[in-house]
PDB file of C-alpha atoms in Angstrom:
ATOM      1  CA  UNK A  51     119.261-196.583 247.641  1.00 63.00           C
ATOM      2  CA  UNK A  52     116.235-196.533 249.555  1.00 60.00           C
ATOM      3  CA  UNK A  53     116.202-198.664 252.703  1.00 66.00           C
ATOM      4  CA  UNK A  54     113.499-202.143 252.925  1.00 70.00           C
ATOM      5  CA  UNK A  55     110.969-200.409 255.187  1.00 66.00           C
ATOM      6  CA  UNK A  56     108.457-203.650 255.065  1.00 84.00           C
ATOM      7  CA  UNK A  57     109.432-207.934 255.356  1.00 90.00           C
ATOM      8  CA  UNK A  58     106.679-209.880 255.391  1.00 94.00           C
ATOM      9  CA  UNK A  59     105.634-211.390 259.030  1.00 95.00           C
ATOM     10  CA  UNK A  60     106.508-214.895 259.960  1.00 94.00           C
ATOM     11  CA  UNK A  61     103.025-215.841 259.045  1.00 96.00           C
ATOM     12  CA  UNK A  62     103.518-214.591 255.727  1.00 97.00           C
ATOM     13  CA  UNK A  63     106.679-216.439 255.423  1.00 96.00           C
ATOM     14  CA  UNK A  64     105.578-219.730 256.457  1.00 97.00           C
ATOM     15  CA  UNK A  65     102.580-219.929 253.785  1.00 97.00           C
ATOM     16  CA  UNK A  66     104.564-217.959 250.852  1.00 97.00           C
ATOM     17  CA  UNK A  67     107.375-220.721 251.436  1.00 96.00           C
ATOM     18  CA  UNK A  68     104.773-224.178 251.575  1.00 97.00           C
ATOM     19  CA  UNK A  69     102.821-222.304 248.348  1.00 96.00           C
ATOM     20  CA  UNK A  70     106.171-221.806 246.802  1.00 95.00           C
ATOM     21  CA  UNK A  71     107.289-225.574 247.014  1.00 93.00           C
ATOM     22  CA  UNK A  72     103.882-226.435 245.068  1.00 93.00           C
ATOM     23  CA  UNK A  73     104.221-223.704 242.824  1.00 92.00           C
ATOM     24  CA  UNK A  74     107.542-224.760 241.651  1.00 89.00           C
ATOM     25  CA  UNK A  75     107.335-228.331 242.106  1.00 86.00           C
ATOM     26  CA  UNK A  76     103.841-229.666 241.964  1.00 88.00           C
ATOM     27  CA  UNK A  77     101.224-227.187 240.713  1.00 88.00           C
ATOM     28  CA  UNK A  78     103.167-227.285 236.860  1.00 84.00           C
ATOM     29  CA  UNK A  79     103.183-231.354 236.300  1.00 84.00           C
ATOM     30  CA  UNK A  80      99.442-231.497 238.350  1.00 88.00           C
ATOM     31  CA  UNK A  81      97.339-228.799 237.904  1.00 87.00           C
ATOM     32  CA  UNK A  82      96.695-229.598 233.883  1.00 86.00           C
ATOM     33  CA  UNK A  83      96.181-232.778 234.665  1.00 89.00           C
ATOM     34  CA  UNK A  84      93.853-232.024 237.207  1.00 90.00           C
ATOM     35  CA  UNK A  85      91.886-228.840 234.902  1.00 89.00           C
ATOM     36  CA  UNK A  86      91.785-231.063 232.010  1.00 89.00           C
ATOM     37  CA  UNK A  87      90.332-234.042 234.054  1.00 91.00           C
ATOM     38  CA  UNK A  88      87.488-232.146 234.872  1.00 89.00           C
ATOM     39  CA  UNK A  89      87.411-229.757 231.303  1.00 91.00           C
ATOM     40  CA  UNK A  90      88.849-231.823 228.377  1.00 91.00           C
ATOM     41  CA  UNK A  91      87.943-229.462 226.001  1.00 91.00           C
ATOM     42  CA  UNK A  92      89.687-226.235 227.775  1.00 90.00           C
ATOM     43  CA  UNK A  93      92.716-224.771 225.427  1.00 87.00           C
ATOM     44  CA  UNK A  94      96.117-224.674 226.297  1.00 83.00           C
ATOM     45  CA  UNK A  95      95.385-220.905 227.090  1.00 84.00           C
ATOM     46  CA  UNK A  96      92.482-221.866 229.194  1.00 89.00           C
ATOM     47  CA  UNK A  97      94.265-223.888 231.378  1.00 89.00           C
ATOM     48  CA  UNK A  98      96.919-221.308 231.769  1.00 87.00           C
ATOM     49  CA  UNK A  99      94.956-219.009 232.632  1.00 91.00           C
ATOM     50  CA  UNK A 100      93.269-220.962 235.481  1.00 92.00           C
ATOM     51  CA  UNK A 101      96.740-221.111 236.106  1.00 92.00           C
ATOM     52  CA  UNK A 102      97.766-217.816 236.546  1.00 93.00           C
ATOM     53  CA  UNK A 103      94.362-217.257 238.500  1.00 95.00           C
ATOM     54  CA  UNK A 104      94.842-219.845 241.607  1.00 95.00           C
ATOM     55  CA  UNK A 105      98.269-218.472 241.663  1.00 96.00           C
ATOM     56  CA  UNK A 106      97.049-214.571 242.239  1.00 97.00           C
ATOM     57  CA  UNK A 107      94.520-215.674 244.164  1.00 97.00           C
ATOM     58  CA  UNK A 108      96.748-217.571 246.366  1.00 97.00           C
ATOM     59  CA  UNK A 109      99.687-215.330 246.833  1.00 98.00           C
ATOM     60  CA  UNK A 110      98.164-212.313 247.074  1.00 97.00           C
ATOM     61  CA  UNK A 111      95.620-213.806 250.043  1.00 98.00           C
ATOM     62  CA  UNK A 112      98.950-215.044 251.964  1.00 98.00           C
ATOM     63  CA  UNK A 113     100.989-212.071 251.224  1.00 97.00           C
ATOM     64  CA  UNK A 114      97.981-209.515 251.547  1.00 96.00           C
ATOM     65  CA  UNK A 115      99.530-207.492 254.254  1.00 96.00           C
ATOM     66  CA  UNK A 116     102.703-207.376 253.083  1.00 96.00           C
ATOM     67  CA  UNK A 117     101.695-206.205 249.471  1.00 94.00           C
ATOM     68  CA  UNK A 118      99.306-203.190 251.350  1.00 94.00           C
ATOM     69  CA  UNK A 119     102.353-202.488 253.252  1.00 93.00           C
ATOM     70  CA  UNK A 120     104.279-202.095 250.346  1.00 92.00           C
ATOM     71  CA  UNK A 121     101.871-200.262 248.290  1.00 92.00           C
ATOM     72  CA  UNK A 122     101.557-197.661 251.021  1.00 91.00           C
ATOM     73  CA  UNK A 123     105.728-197.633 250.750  1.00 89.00           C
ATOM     74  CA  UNK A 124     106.170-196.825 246.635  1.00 90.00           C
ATOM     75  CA  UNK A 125     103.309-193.930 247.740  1.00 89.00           C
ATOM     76  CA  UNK A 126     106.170-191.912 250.413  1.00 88.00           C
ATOM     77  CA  UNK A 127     108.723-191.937 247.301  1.00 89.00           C
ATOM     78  CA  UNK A 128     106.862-192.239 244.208  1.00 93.00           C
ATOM     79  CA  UNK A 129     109.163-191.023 241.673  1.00 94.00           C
ATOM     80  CA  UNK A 130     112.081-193.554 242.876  1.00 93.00           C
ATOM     81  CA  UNK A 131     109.524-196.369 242.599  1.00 94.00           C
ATOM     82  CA  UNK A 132     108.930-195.374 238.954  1.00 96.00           C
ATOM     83  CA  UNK A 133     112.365-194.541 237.938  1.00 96.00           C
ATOM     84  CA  UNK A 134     113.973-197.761 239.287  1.00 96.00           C
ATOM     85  CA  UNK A 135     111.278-200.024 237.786  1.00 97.00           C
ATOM     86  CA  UNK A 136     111.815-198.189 234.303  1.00 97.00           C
ATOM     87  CA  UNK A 137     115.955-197.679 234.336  1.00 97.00           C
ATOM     88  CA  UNK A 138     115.942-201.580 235.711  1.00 98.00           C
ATOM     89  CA  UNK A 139     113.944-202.454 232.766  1.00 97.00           C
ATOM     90  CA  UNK A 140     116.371-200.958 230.223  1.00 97.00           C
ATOM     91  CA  UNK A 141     119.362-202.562 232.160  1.00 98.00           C
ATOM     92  CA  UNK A 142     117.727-205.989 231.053  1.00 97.00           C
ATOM     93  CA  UNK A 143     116.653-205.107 227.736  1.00 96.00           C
ATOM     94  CA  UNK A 144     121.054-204.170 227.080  1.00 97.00           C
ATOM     95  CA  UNK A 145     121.496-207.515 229.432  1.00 97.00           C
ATOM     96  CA  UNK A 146     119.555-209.781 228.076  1.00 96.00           C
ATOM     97  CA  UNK A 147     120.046-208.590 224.288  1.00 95.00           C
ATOM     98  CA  UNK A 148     123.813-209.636 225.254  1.00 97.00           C
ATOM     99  CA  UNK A 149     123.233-212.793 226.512  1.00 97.00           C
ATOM    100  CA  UNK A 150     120.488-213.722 224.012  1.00 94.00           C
ATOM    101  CA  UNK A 151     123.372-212.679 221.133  1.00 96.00           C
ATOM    102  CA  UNK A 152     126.156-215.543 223.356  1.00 96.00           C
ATOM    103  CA  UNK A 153     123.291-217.905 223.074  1.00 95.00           C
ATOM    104  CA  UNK A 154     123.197-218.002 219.529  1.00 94.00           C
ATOM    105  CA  UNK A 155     126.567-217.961 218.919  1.00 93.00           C
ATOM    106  CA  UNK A 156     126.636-221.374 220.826  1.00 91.00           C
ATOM    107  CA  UNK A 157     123.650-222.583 218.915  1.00 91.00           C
ATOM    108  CA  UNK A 158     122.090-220.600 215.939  1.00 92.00           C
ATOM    109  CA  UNK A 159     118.791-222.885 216.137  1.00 90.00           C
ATOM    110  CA  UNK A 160     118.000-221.702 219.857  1.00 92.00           C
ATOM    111  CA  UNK A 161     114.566-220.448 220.565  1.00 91.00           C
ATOM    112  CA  UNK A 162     113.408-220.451 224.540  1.00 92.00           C
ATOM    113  CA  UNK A 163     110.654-222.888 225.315  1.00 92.00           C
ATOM    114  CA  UNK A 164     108.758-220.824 227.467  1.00 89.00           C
ATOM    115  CA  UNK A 165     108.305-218.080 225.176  1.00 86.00           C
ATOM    116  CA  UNK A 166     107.349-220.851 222.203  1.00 84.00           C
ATOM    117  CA  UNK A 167     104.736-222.025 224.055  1.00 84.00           C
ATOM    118  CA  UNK A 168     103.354-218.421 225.055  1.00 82.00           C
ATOM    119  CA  UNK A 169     103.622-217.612 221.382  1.00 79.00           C
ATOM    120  CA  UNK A 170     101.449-220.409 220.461  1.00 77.00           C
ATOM    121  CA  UNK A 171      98.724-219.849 223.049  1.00 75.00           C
ATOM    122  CA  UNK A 172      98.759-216.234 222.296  1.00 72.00           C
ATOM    123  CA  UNK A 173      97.397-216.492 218.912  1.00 72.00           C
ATOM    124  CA  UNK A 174      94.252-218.249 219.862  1.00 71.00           C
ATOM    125  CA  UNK A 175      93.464-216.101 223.260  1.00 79.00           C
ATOM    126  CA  UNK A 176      95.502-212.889 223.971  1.00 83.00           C
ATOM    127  CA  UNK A 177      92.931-211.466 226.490  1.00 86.00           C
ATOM    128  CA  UNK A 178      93.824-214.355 228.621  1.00 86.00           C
ATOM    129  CA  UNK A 179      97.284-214.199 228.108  1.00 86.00           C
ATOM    130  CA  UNK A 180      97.459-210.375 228.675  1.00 88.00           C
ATOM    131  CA  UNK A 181      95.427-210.971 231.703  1.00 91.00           C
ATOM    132  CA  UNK A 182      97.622-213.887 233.109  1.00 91.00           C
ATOM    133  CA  UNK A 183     101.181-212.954 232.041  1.00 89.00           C
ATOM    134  CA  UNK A 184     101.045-209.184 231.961  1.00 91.00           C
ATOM    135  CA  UNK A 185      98.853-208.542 234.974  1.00 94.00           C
ATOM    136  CA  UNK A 186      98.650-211.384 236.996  1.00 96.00           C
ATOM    137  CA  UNK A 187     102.034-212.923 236.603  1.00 95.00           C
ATOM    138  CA  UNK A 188     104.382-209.740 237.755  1.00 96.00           C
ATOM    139  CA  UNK A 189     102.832-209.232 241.086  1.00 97.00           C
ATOM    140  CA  UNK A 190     102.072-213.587 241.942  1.00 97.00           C
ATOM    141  CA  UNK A 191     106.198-213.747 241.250  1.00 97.00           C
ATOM    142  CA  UNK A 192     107.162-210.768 242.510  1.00 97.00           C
ATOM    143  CA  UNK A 193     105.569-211.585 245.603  1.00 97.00           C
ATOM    144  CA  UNK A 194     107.077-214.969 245.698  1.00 97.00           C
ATOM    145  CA  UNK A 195     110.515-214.471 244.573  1.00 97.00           C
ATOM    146  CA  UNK A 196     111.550-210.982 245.409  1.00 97.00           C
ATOM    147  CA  UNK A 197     109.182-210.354 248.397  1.00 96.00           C
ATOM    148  CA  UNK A 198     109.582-213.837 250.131  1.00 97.00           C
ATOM    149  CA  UNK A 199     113.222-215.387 249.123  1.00 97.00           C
ATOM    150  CA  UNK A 200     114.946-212.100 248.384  1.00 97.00           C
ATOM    151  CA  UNK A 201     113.455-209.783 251.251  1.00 95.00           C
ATOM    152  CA  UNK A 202     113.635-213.236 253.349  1.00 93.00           C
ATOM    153  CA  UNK A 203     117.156-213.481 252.975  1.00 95.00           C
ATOM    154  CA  UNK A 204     118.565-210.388 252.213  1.00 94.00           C
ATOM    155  CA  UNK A 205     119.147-209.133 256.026  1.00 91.00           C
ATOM    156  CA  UNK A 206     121.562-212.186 256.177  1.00 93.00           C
ATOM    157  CA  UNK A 207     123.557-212.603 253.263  1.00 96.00           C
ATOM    158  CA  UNK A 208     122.957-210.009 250.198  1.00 95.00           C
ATOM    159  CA  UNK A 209     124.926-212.416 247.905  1.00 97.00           C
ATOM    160  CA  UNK A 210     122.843-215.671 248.936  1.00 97.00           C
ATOM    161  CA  UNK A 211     120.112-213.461 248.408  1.00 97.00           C
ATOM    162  CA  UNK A 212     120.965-212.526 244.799  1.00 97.00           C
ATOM    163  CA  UNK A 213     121.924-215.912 243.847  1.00 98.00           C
ATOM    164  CA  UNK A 214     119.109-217.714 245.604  1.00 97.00           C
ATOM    165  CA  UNK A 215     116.456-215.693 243.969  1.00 98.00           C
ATOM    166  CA  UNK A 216     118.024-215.546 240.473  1.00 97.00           C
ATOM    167  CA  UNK A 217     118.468-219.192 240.472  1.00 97.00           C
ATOM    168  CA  UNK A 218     115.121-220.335 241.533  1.00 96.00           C
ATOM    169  CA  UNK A 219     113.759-217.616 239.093  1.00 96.00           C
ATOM    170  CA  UNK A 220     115.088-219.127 236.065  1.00 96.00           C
ATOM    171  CA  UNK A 221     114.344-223.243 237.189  1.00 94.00           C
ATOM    172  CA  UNK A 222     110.858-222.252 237.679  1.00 92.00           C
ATOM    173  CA  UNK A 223     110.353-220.682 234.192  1.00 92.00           C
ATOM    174  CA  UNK A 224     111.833-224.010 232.631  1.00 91.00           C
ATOM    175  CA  UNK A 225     110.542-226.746 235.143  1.00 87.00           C
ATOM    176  CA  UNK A 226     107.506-227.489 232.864  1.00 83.00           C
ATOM    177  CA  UNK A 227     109.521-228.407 230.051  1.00 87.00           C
ATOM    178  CA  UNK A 228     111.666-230.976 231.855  1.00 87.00           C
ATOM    179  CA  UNK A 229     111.898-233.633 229.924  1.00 86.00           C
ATOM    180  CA  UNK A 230     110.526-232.490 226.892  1.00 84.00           C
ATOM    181  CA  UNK A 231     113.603-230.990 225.572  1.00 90.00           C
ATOM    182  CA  UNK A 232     117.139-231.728 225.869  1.00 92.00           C
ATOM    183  CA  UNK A 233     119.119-230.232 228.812  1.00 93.00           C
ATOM    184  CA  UNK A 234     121.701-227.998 226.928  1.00 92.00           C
ATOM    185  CA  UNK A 235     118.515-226.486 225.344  1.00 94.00           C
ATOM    186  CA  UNK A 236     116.916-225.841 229.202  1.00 95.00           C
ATOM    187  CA  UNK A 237     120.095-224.616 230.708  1.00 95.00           C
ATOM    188  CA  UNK A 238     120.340-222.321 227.833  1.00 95.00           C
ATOM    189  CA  UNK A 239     117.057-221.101 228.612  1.00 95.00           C
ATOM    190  CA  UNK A 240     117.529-221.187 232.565  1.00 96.00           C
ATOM    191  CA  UNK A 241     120.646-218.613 231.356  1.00 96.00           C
ATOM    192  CA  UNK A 242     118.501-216.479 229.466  1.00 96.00           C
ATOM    193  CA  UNK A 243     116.262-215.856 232.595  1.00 97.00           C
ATOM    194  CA  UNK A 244     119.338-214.386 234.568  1.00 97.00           C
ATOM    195  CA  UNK A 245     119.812-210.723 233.443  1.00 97.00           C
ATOM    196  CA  UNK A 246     115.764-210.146 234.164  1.00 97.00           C
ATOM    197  CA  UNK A 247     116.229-211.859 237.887  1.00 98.00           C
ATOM    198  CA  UNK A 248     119.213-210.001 238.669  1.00 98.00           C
ATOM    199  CA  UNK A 249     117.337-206.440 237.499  1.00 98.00           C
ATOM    200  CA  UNK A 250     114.491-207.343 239.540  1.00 98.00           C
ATOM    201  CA  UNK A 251     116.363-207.718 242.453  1.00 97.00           C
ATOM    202  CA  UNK A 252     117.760-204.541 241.843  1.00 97.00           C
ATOM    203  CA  UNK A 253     114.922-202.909 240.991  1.00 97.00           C
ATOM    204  CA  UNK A 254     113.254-203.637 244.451  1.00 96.00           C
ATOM    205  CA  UNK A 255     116.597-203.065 246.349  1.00 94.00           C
ATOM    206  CA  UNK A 256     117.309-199.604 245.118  1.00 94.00           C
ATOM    207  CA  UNK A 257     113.408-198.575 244.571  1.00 93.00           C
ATOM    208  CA  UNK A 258     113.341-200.151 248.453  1.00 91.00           C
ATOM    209  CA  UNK A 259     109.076-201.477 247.678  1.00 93.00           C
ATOM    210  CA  UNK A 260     107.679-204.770 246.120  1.00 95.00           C
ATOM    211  CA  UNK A 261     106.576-201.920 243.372  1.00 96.00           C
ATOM    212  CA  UNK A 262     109.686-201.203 241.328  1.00 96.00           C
ATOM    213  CA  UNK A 263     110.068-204.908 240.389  1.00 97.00           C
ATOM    214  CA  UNK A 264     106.488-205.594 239.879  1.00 97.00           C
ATOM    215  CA  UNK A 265     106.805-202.281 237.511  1.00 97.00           C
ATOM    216  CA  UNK A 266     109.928-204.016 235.828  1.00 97.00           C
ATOM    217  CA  UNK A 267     108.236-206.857 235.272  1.00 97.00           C
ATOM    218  CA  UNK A 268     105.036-205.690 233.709  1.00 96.00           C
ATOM    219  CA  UNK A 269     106.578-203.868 231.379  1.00 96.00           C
ATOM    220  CA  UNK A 270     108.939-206.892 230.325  1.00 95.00           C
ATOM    221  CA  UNK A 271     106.139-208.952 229.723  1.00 93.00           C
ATOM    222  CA  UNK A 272     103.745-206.212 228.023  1.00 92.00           C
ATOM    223  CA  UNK A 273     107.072-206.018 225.644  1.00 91.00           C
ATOM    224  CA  UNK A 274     107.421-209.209 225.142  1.00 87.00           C
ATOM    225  CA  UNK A 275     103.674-209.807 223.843  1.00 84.00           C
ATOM    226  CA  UNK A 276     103.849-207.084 221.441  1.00 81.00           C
ATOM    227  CA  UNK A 277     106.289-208.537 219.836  1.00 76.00           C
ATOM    228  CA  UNK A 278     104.518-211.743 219.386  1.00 70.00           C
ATOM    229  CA  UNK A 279     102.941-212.878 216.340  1.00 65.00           C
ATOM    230  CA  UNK A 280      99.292-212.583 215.974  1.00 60.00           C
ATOM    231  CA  UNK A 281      98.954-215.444 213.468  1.00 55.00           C
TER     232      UNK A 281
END
């Protein structure tokens, strides 16, 4: 296990932790509201990718530092960085193939909302999806769940900081969709998230940089869109 060598400043904190409120609470319900306002005529995709660009843009200006810091880390131990992003993404694909098979068993008509919607948007623009959920998206989370609420809170409880992280993980992948669908059918999908969160936060705890999990996650999401249909 390779020890955290880098915790973003107070600064860092402070920002990541007022960004993170709108990006969970706000940003989802205003910004297509806002983008649409302005651009009627933009896609779904469109907007989601503006999206996924004010969120880069934004997290990795606040968290700049920290993410150099960290990047200069995964370079003293490269081949732990590597390994624990790969092994931590075949832990989920065993975890989550387990929970996805409970899931079903509970309701043979599930499907998860999230990944309905990317499936839609993906057949009209994949660039932009690729760009936004396979680029953009690992390190704008990663960032934001693993480098400010786990790293944040890891030095004074390890289990808060599992549980924390995992939890607000999964709400903000269904928060969008409140609502729209019933609630069994979002918790089932907030349960689906789980497995992923809890390799993630392994992933960085054992690979010890922002890397491993940002490695984990690309690779989840390049997965997932080759999977998808293209028509």
């Amino acid at each position: 296990m390779m020890p955290f060598s880098t915790k973003p400043s107070r600064r860092e904190m402070t920002f990541g932790g007022i960004y993170l409120g709108l990006y969970a609470a706000v940003l989802p319900w205003l910004l297509p509201v806002a983008v649409l306002a302005l651009w009627p005529d933009l896609s779904a995709a469109q907007v989601n990718f503006i999206y996924f660009t004010m969120n880069f843009a934004a997290v990795t200006v606040i968290f700049r530092k920290f993410l150099f810091q960290t990047a200069r880390d995964a370079l003293q131990n490269p081949s732990n960085t590597l390994w624990c992003g790969v092994a931590a993404y075949g832990a989920n694909l065993v975890l989550t193939a387990l929970v996805a098979a409970a899931i079903l068993r509970l309701d043979p008509e599930f499907s998860n909302v999230n990944n309905d919607s990317l499936n839609t948007m993906f057949r009209h623009e994949r660039q932009l999806l690729f760009l936004g959920g396979v680029i953009m998206a690992p390190i704008t989370e990663e960032l934001l769940f693993r480098g400010l609420i786990f790293r944040g809170l890891y030095d004074r409880s390890p289990l808060a900081a599992h549980v924390v992280t995992m939890a607000l993980f999964s709400l903000v992948h269904i928060t969008g969709y409140i609502g729209h669908y019933t609630p069994l059918r979002l918790l089932l999908c907030f349960v689906q998230y789980l497995p992923a969160s809890l390799c993630l936060n392994l992933a960085y705890r054992y690979g010890g940089t922002l890397l491993s999990p940002i490695l984990m996650h690309l690779l989840t999401n390049l997965a997932a869109m080759a999977v998808m249909p293209f028509s």
